[in-house]
Amino acid sequence: MSNNKDNFNVSDLGSALNEEDRAGLVNALKSKIQSLAGQHSDVLENLSPVVRKRVEALREIQSQHDELEAKFFEERLALEAKYQKLYQPLYSRRFDIVNGVVEAEGVAKESPAGQEEDKEAAEKGVPDFWLSAMKNNEVLAEEITERDEGALKYLKDIKWCRIDNPKGFKIDFFFDTNPFFKNSVLSKTYHMIDEDEPILEKAIGTEIEWYPGKCLTQKLLKKKPKKGSKNAKPITKTENCESFFNFFSPPQVPDDDEDIDEDTAEELQNQMEQDYDIGSTIRDKIIPHAVSWFTGEAIQDEDFEDMDNEDDDDDEDEDEDQGKSRKKQLSAGNKKGGRGAAAAGGDGQQGERPPECKQQ
C-alpha cells in the first residue's frame, strides 16, 4: 500500500454509515472503490503498447471469470436456502427431544426398577444441552462465566435466520421461565453492508429485563465506611463485569465518527470483530452441530483442523519477516476504513441464507 491516500478515509466512511438510505450507503462504498481504482490507472499508461494490450486481454478474462463467479454465488445461495428449509424439521425434532416434549425412540419402552431408575425416568430431555455445547467451544467458553451457567441452564433452543432489509442475520435464544430475567427470547441482529464480502455495519441486541438483584452483567460492590464516619452503613455501588450476556449489548459506532481517535477506533474495531466472531460461531458451528459440541466430538474435529493450520504456518515461516510489514500496512488501511464497519471474516459461511425470520 503506497500511502494513506490509497486507504478509505475515515470521515468519508463514517458519513456513509450515517446515511439513512442503505442503497446510498452501498453506492458510497462502491464510488470510493471506483475512485481508488482510478488512482491506479496510471499503471496501464506506463506500460508499453504491446504489454498494455496483453493486460487488457487479461482483464477481459478476469471479467468473464467475475461473471461466472456471480452466477456461482447466486446458485449457491439458492441451494443453501433449499437445504436450510430441509434442516428445519430436524431442528424441531432435536428441540422436542432436548426439552422432553417427546421421548426418544426406545426409551419409553424401558421400565425402570429401583429408586435410582425412578430418578432417571423423572429427568426430562437432555439437561444443560445448550450450555454444555457452548462451553465445549473455545470461542464461547471464554465468554461464559460461572455466574452465567445458572441462567444458561434454562436455554431451550437457539435459532438463526437471514434478514433482507437491511441485509444480515438474526440469532434467537429461547429461554424457559427462569429466576434471572423476564424475557423468553433474547435476540442478536447483525446488519451487514455486503454478504459476499461480509462487512458488519452494526449489531443490535435485546435489552434484558433482569429481576432485582439478578443482573449478571453487573456486580455489587460494598465498601466499609471510614472510621469515625457518621454514616455507619456500608457504601454500595455497581460495576460492569464479564458475562456471556454482554453479547446482547454489542459495541456501538458513535454517530460522529470524527470524534474518535486512532486508539479508540482500533479498540472499537477489535470489539466489533470479536462480537461478530461470537455470533458467527453460534450460527455456523453450534446451531447446526449442537449434539457434536455437547458430546465433545466437535472438539476433536477442531483439533485436527488446527493441526492442519499449524502445518501450513510452518511452511510459511520463511516468508514471515517479509510479510510483517505488508500486514501492518493492510491493518492500518483496515483501521482507517473500518471505524464504522468491521470486516466479518473468520469461520462465518458467507452465503448461508436460511428461511426468512418469522414473527414469534
Coordinates of C-alpha atoms in Angstrom, one line a residue:
M1 CA 0.0 0.0 0.0
S2 CA 1.8 3.1 -1.3
N3 CA 0.4 5.7 1.1
N4 CA -2.6 6.7 3.2
K5 CA -4.4 8.2 0.2
D6 CA -5.0 4.7 -1.1
N7 CA -7.0 3.9 2.1
F8 CA -10.6 4.6 2.8
N9 CA -10.9 7.9 4.5
V10 CA -12.4 7.6 8.0
S11 CA -14.7 10.6 7.7
D12 CA -15.9 9.5 4.3
L13 CA -16.9 6.1 5.6
G14 CA -18.3 7.5 8.8
S15 CA -20.6 9.9 6.8
A16 CA -21.7 7.0 4.6
L17 CA -22.6 4.9 7.6
N18 CA -24.7 7.7 9.0
E19 CA -26.9 7.8 5.9
E20 CA -30.5 6.5 6.5
D21 CA -30.8 5.2 2.9
R22 CA -29.0 1.8 2.7
A23 CA -28.7 2.0 -1.0
G24 CA -26.9 5.3 -0.7
L25 CA -24.5 3.6 1.7
V26 CA -23.6 0.9 -0.7
N27 CA -23.3 3.3 -3.6
A28 CA -20.9 5.5 -1.5
L29 CA -18.7 2.5 -0.8
K30 CA -18.7 1.5 -4.5
S31 CA -17.9 5.0 -5.6
K32 CA -15.0 5.1 -3.2
I33 CA -13.7 1.8 -4.5
Q34 CA -14.0 3.1 -8.1
S35 CA -12.1 6.2 -7.2
L36 CA -9.3 4.2 -5.7
A37 CA -9.2 2.1 -8.9
G38 CA -8.9 5.3 -10.9
Q39 CA -5.9 6.4 -8.9
H40 CA -4.0 3.3 -10.2
S41 CA -5.0 3.7 -13.9
D42 CA -1.6 5.2 -14.5
V43 CA -0.2 1.7 -14.2
L44 CA -1.5 0.9 -17.7
E45 CA -0.4 4.2 -19.1
N46 CA 3.2 3.5 -18.1
L47 CA 3.2 0.1 -19.9
S48 CA 4.4 -0.3 -23.5
P49 CA 1.6 -0.6 -26.1
V50 CA 2.2 -4.3 -26.6
V51 CA 2.2 -5.2 -22.9
R52 CA -0.9 -2.9 -22.4
K53 CA -2.8 -4.9 -24.9
R54 CA -1.9 -8.1 -23.2
V55 CA -3.0 -6.8 -19.9
E56 CA -6.3 -5.7 -21.5
A57 CA -6.8 -9.2 -22.7
L58 CA -6.2 -10.5 -19.1
R59 CA -8.7 -8.0 -17.8
E60 CA -11.3 -9.4 -20.2
I61 CA -10.6 -12.9 -18.9
Q62 CA -11.0 -11.6 -15.4
S63 CA -14.3 -10.0 -16.3
Q64 CA -15.6 -13.3 -17.7
H65 CA -14.4 -15.1 -14.5
D66 CA -16.3 -12.5 -12.4
E67 CA -19.5 -13.1 -14.3
L68 CA -19.2 -16.8 -13.7
E69 CA -18.4 -16.2 -10.0
A70 CA -21.5 -14.1 -9.7
K71 CA -23.6 -16.9 -11.0
F72 CA -21.9 -19.3 -8.6
F73 CA -22.9 -17.1 -5.7
E74 CA -26.4 -16.9 -6.9
E75 CA -26.8 -20.6 -7.4
R76 CA -25.1 -21.3 -4.1
L77 CA -27.5 -19.1 -2.2
A78 CA -30.5 -20.8 -3.8
L79 CA -29.0 -24.3 -2.9
E80 CA -28.3 -23.3 0.7
A81 CA -31.8 -21.8 1.1
K82 CA -33.2 -25.1 -0.2
Y83 CA -31.3 -27.2 2.4
Q84 CA -31.9 -24.8 5.2
K85 CA -35.6 -25.5 4.8
L86 CA -34.9 -29.2 4.8
Y87 CA -32.9 -28.8 8.1
Q88 CA -35.9 -27.2 9.9
P89 CA -37.8 -30.5 10.7
L90 CA -34.6 -32.0 12.1
Y91 CA -34.1 -29.0 14.3
S92 CA -37.7 -29.3 15.5
R93 CA -37.2 -33.0 16.4
R94 CA -34.0 -32.0 18.2
F95 CA -35.8 -29.4 20.2
D96 CA -38.5 -31.9 21.2
I97 CA -36.0 -34.5 22.5
V98 CA -33.7 -32.0 24.2
N99 CA -36.6 -30.4 26.1
G100 CA -38.5 -33.6 26.9
V101 CA -41.5 -32.8 24.7
V102 CA -41.3 -36.2 23.1
E103 CA -39.3 -39.3 24.2
A104 CA -36.5 -40.7 22.0
E105 CA -37.4 -44.0 20.4
G106 CA -36.9 -47.0 22.7
V107 CA -36.6 -45.0 25.9
A108 CA -40.3 -45.2 26.9
K109 CA -40.3 -49.0 26.4
E110 CA -37.8 -49.5 29.2
S111 CA -39.4 -49.9 32.7
P112 CA -37.2 -48.5 35.5
A113 CA -36.7 -50.6 38.5
G114 CA -35.5 -49.1 41.8
Q115 CA -35.1 -45.6 43.2
E116 CA -32.2 -44.6 41.0
E117 CA -34.0 -45.6 37.9
D118 CA -37.1 -43.6 39.0
K119 CA -35.0 -40.5 39.4
E120 CA -33.6 -41.0 35.8
A121 CA -37.1 -41.6 34.5
A122 CA -38.2 -38.3 36.0
E123 CA -35.4 -36.4 34.3
K124 CA -36.8 -34.9 31.1
G125 CA -34.9 -34.3 27.9
V126 CA -31.2 -33.6 28.0
P127 CA -30.3 -31.3 30.9
D128 CA -27.9 -28.4 30.2
F129 CA -27.7 -29.4 26.5
W130 CA -27.0 -25.9 25.0
L131 CA -24.9 -24.8 28.0
S132 CA -22.6 -27.8 27.6
A133 CA -22.4 -27.5 23.8
M134 CA -21.4 -23.8 24.1
K135 CA -18.9 -24.5 26.9
N136 CA -17.2 -27.1 24.7
N137 CA -16.4 -24.4 22.1
E138 CA -13.3 -22.5 22.7
V139 CA -14.6 -19.1 21.5
L140 CA -17.8 -19.3 23.6
A141 CA -16.2 -20.9 26.6
E142 CA -14.1 -17.7 27.1
E143 CA -17.3 -15.7 27.3
I144 CA -19.3 -17.9 29.8
T145 CA -18.6 -17.3 33.5
E146 CA -19.7 -19.5 36.4
R147 CA -22.4 -17.0 37.3
D148 CA -23.8 -17.3 33.7
E149 CA -24.2 -21.0 33.9
G150 CA -27.2 -20.8 36.2
A151 CA -29.1 -18.8 33.7
L152 CA -27.9 -20.7 30.6
K153 CA -29.3 -23.9 32.1
Y154 CA -32.7 -22.5 31.1
L155 CA -31.7 -22.2 27.5
K156 CA -34.1 -24.3 25.4
D157 CA -33.1 -23.6 21.8
I158 CA -31.1 -21.4 19.5
K159 CA -32.2 -20.5 16.0
W160 CA -30.9 -18.2 13.3
C161 CA -32.4 -16.7 10.1
R162 CA -31.5 -14.3 7.5
I163 CA -33.0 -10.8 7.2
D164 CA -33.2 -8.8 4.0
N165 CA -33.9 -5.3 4.9
P166 CA -31.3 -4.5 5.8
K167 CA -29.2 -7.4 4.8
G168 CA -27.9 -9.6 7.7
F169 CA -28.9 -12.3 10.1
K170 CA -30.6 -12.7 13.4
I171 CA -29.9 -15.2 16.2
D172 CA -32.7 -16.0 18.7
F173 CA -32.1 -17.6 22.1
F174 CA -35.2 -19.2 23.6
F175 CA -35.3 -19.5 27.4
D176 CA -37.6 -21.3 29.8
T177 CA -39.1 -19.3 32.7
N178 CA -36.2 -18.6 35.0
P179 CA -35.4 -16.5 38.1
F180 CA -32.9 -14.3 36.3
F181 CA -34.8 -12.3 33.7
K182 CA -38.3 -11.8 32.3
N183 CA -37.5 -12.3 28.6
S184 CA -38.5 -15.6 27.0
V185 CA -36.4 -14.7 23.8
L186 CA -33.1 -12.9 23.6
S187 CA -32.1 -11.8 20.1
K188 CA -29.0 -10.5 18.4
T189 CA -29.2 -9.0 15.0
Y190 CA -26.3 -8.3 12.7
H191 CA -26.7 -5.7 9.9
M192 CA -24.3 -6.3 7.1
I193 CA -23.2 -4.0 4.3
D194 CA -22.3 -6.8 1.9
E195 CA -22.9 -10.5 2.2
D196 CA -20.5 -11.8 -0.4
E197 CA -17.7 -9.8 1.3
P198 CA -19.3 -9.6 4.7
I199 CA -18.7 -6.2 6.4
L200 CA -20.5 -5.6 9.6
E201 CA -22.3 -2.3 9.8
K202 CA -23.7 -2.7 13.3
A203 CA -25.2 -5.2 15.7
I204 CA -28.3 -4.8 17.9
G205 CA -29.2 -6.9 20.9
T206 CA -32.3 -7.4 23.1
E207 CA -32.5 -5.3 26.3
I208 CA -32.6 -7.8 29.1
E209 CA -35.2 -7.3 31.8
W210 CA -33.3 -8.5 34.8
Y211 CA -35.1 -9.3 38.0
P212 CA -33.9 -7.3 41.0
G213 CA -30.5 -8.4 42.2
K214 CA -30.2 -10.9 39.4
C215 CA -28.3 -8.9 36.8
L216 CA -25.3 -11.0 35.6
T217 CA -23.6 -8.2 33.6
Q218 CA -23.0 -6.1 36.8
K219 CA -21.8 -6.9 40.2
L220 CA -22.5 -5.1 43.5
L221 CA -19.5 -3.8 45.4
K222 CA -19.7 -2.9 49.1
K223 CA -17.2 -0.7 50.9
K224 CA -17.0 -0.3 54.6
P225 CA -17.4 3.3 55.8
K226 CA -14.3 5.0 57.2
K227 CA -13.8 5.0 61.0
G228 CA -15.4 7.9 62.6
S229 CA -17.8 8.4 59.7
K230 CA -21.4 9.5 60.7
N231 CA -22.8 7.1 58.1
A232 CA -22.3 3.6 59.6
K233 CA -23.9 1.9 56.6
P234 CA -21.6 0.3 54.0
I235 CA -21.3 2.1 50.7
T236 CA -22.5 0.1 47.7
K237 CA -22.0 0.6 44.0
T238 CA -22.5 -1.4 40.9
E239 CA -19.7 -2.2 38.4
N240 CA -19.9 -3.8 35.0
C241 CA -18.4 -7.3 34.9
E242 CA -17.6 -10.1 32.4
S243 CA -20.6 -12.1 31.3
F244 CA -21.9 -14.0 28.2
F245 CA -25.0 -11.8 28.4
N246 CA -22.9 -8.8 27.4
F247 CA -23.3 -10.4 24.0
F248 CA -26.7 -8.7 23.9
S249 CA -25.1 -5.2 24.5
P250 CA -22.8 -5.0 21.4
P251 CA -20.3 -2.2 20.8
Q252 CA -21.9 0.8 19.2
V253 CA -20.5 3.0 16.5
P254 CA -20.6 6.7 17.5
D255 CA -22.8 9.0 15.3
D256 CA -19.9 11.5 14.9
D257 CA -17.0 9.4 13.6
E258 CA -14.6 12.4 13.6
D259 CA -14.6 12.4 17.4
I260 CA -12.9 9.0 17.5
D261 CA -9.1 9.0 17.9
E262 CA -6.9 6.2 16.4
D263 CA -6.6 4.2 19.6
T264 CA -10.4 4.3 20.3
A265 CA -11.1 3.3 16.7
E266 CA -8.7 0.4 16.9
E267 CA -10.4 -0.8 20.1
L268 CA -13.9 -0.4 18.6
Q269 CA -12.8 -2.4 15.5
N270 CA -11.4 -5.2 17.7
Q271 CA -14.6 -5.3 19.8
M272 CA -16.8 -5.5 16.7
E273 CA -14.7 -8.2 15.1
Q274 CA -14.8 -10.2 18.4
D275 CA -18.6 -9.7 18.6
Y276 CA -19.1 -11.0 15.1
D277 CA -16.8 -13.9 15.8
I278 CA -19.0 -15.0 18.6
G279 CA -22.2 -14.6 16.6
S280 CA -20.8 -16.4 13.5
T281 CA -19.6 -19.3 15.8
I282 CA -23.1 -19.8 17.2
R283 CA -24.6 -19.5 13.7
D284 CA -22.2 -21.7 11.8
K285 CA -21.0 -24.2 14.4
I286 CA -23.2 -24.5 17.4
I287 CA -26.6 -24.4 15.9
P288 CA -26.0 -26.9 13.0
H289 CA -23.8 -29.3 15.0
A290 CA -25.1 -28.8 18.6
V291 CA -25.0 -32.5 19.6
S292 CA -21.4 -32.9 18.4
W293 CA -20.4 -30.0 20.6
F294 CA -22.4 -31.4 23.5
T295 CA -20.7 -34.8 23.3
G296 CA -17.3 -33.2 22.6
E297 CA -16.8 -34.9 19.2
A298 CA -16.7 -31.5 17.5
I299 CA -13.7 -30.5 19.7
Q300 CA -11.7 -33.4 18.1
D301 CA -12.6 -32.2 14.7
E302 CA -11.4 -28.7 15.6
D303 CA -8.1 -30.0 16.9
F304 CA -7.5 -31.8 13.6
E305 CA -8.2 -28.6 11.7
D306 CA -5.8 -26.7 14.0
M307 CA -3.1 -29.2 13.3
D308 CA -3.5 -28.7 9.5
N309 CA -3.3 -25.0 10.0
E310 CA -0.1 -25.4 12.1
D311 CA 1.5 -27.3 9.2
D312 CA 0.6 -24.6 6.8
D313 CA 2.0 -22.0 9.2
D314 CA 5.3 -23.9 9.3
D315 CA 5.6 -23.8 5.5
E316 CA 5.1 -20.0 5.6
D317 CA 7.6 -19.2 8.3
E318 CA 10.3 -18.4 5.7
D319 CA 8.2 -15.6 4.3
E320 CA 7.1 -14.2 7.7
D321 CA 9.5 -11.4 8.0
Q322 CA 8.7 -10.1 4.5
G323 CA 5.0 -10.4 5.2
K324 CA 5.0 -8.5 8.5
S325 CA 5.4 -5.0 7.0
R326 CA 2.8 -5.8 4.4
K327 CA 0.4 -7.0 7.1
K328 CA 0.9 -3.8 9.1
Q329 CA 0.1 -1.7 6.1
L330 CA -3.1 -3.7 5.4
S331 CA -4.0 -3.5 9.1
A332 CA -3.6 0.3 9.1
G333 CA -5.7 0.5 6.0
N334 CA -8.5 -1.6 7.6
K335 CA -8.4 0.6 10.7
K336 CA -8.8 3.8 8.8
G337 CA -11.6 2.3 6.7
G338 CA -13.3 0.3 9.4
R339 CA -14.3 2.6 12.2
G340 CA -17.9 2.3 11.3
A341 CA -17.7 -1.2 9.7
A342 CA -15.9 -4.3 10.8
A343 CA -14.7 -6.9 8.4
A344 CA -16.7 -10.0 9.1
G345 CA -14.2 -12.8 8.3
G346 CA -13.3 -15.9 10.2
D347 CA -15.4 -19.0 10.2
G348 CA -18.6 -17.4 9.1
Q349 CA -20.1 -19.0 6.0
Q350 CA -20.6 -16.1 3.8
G351 CA -23.5 -17.3 1.7
E352 CA -25.8 -19.0 4.2
R353 CA -29.4 -18.0 3.8
P354 CA -31.9 -19.8 5.9
P355 CA -35.6 -19.2 5.8
E356 CA -36.9 -15.7 6.5
C357 CA -37.4 -14.8 10.1
K358 CA -41.0 -15.3 11.2
Q359 CA -42.7 -13.4 14.0
Q360 CA -42.5 -15.4 17.2

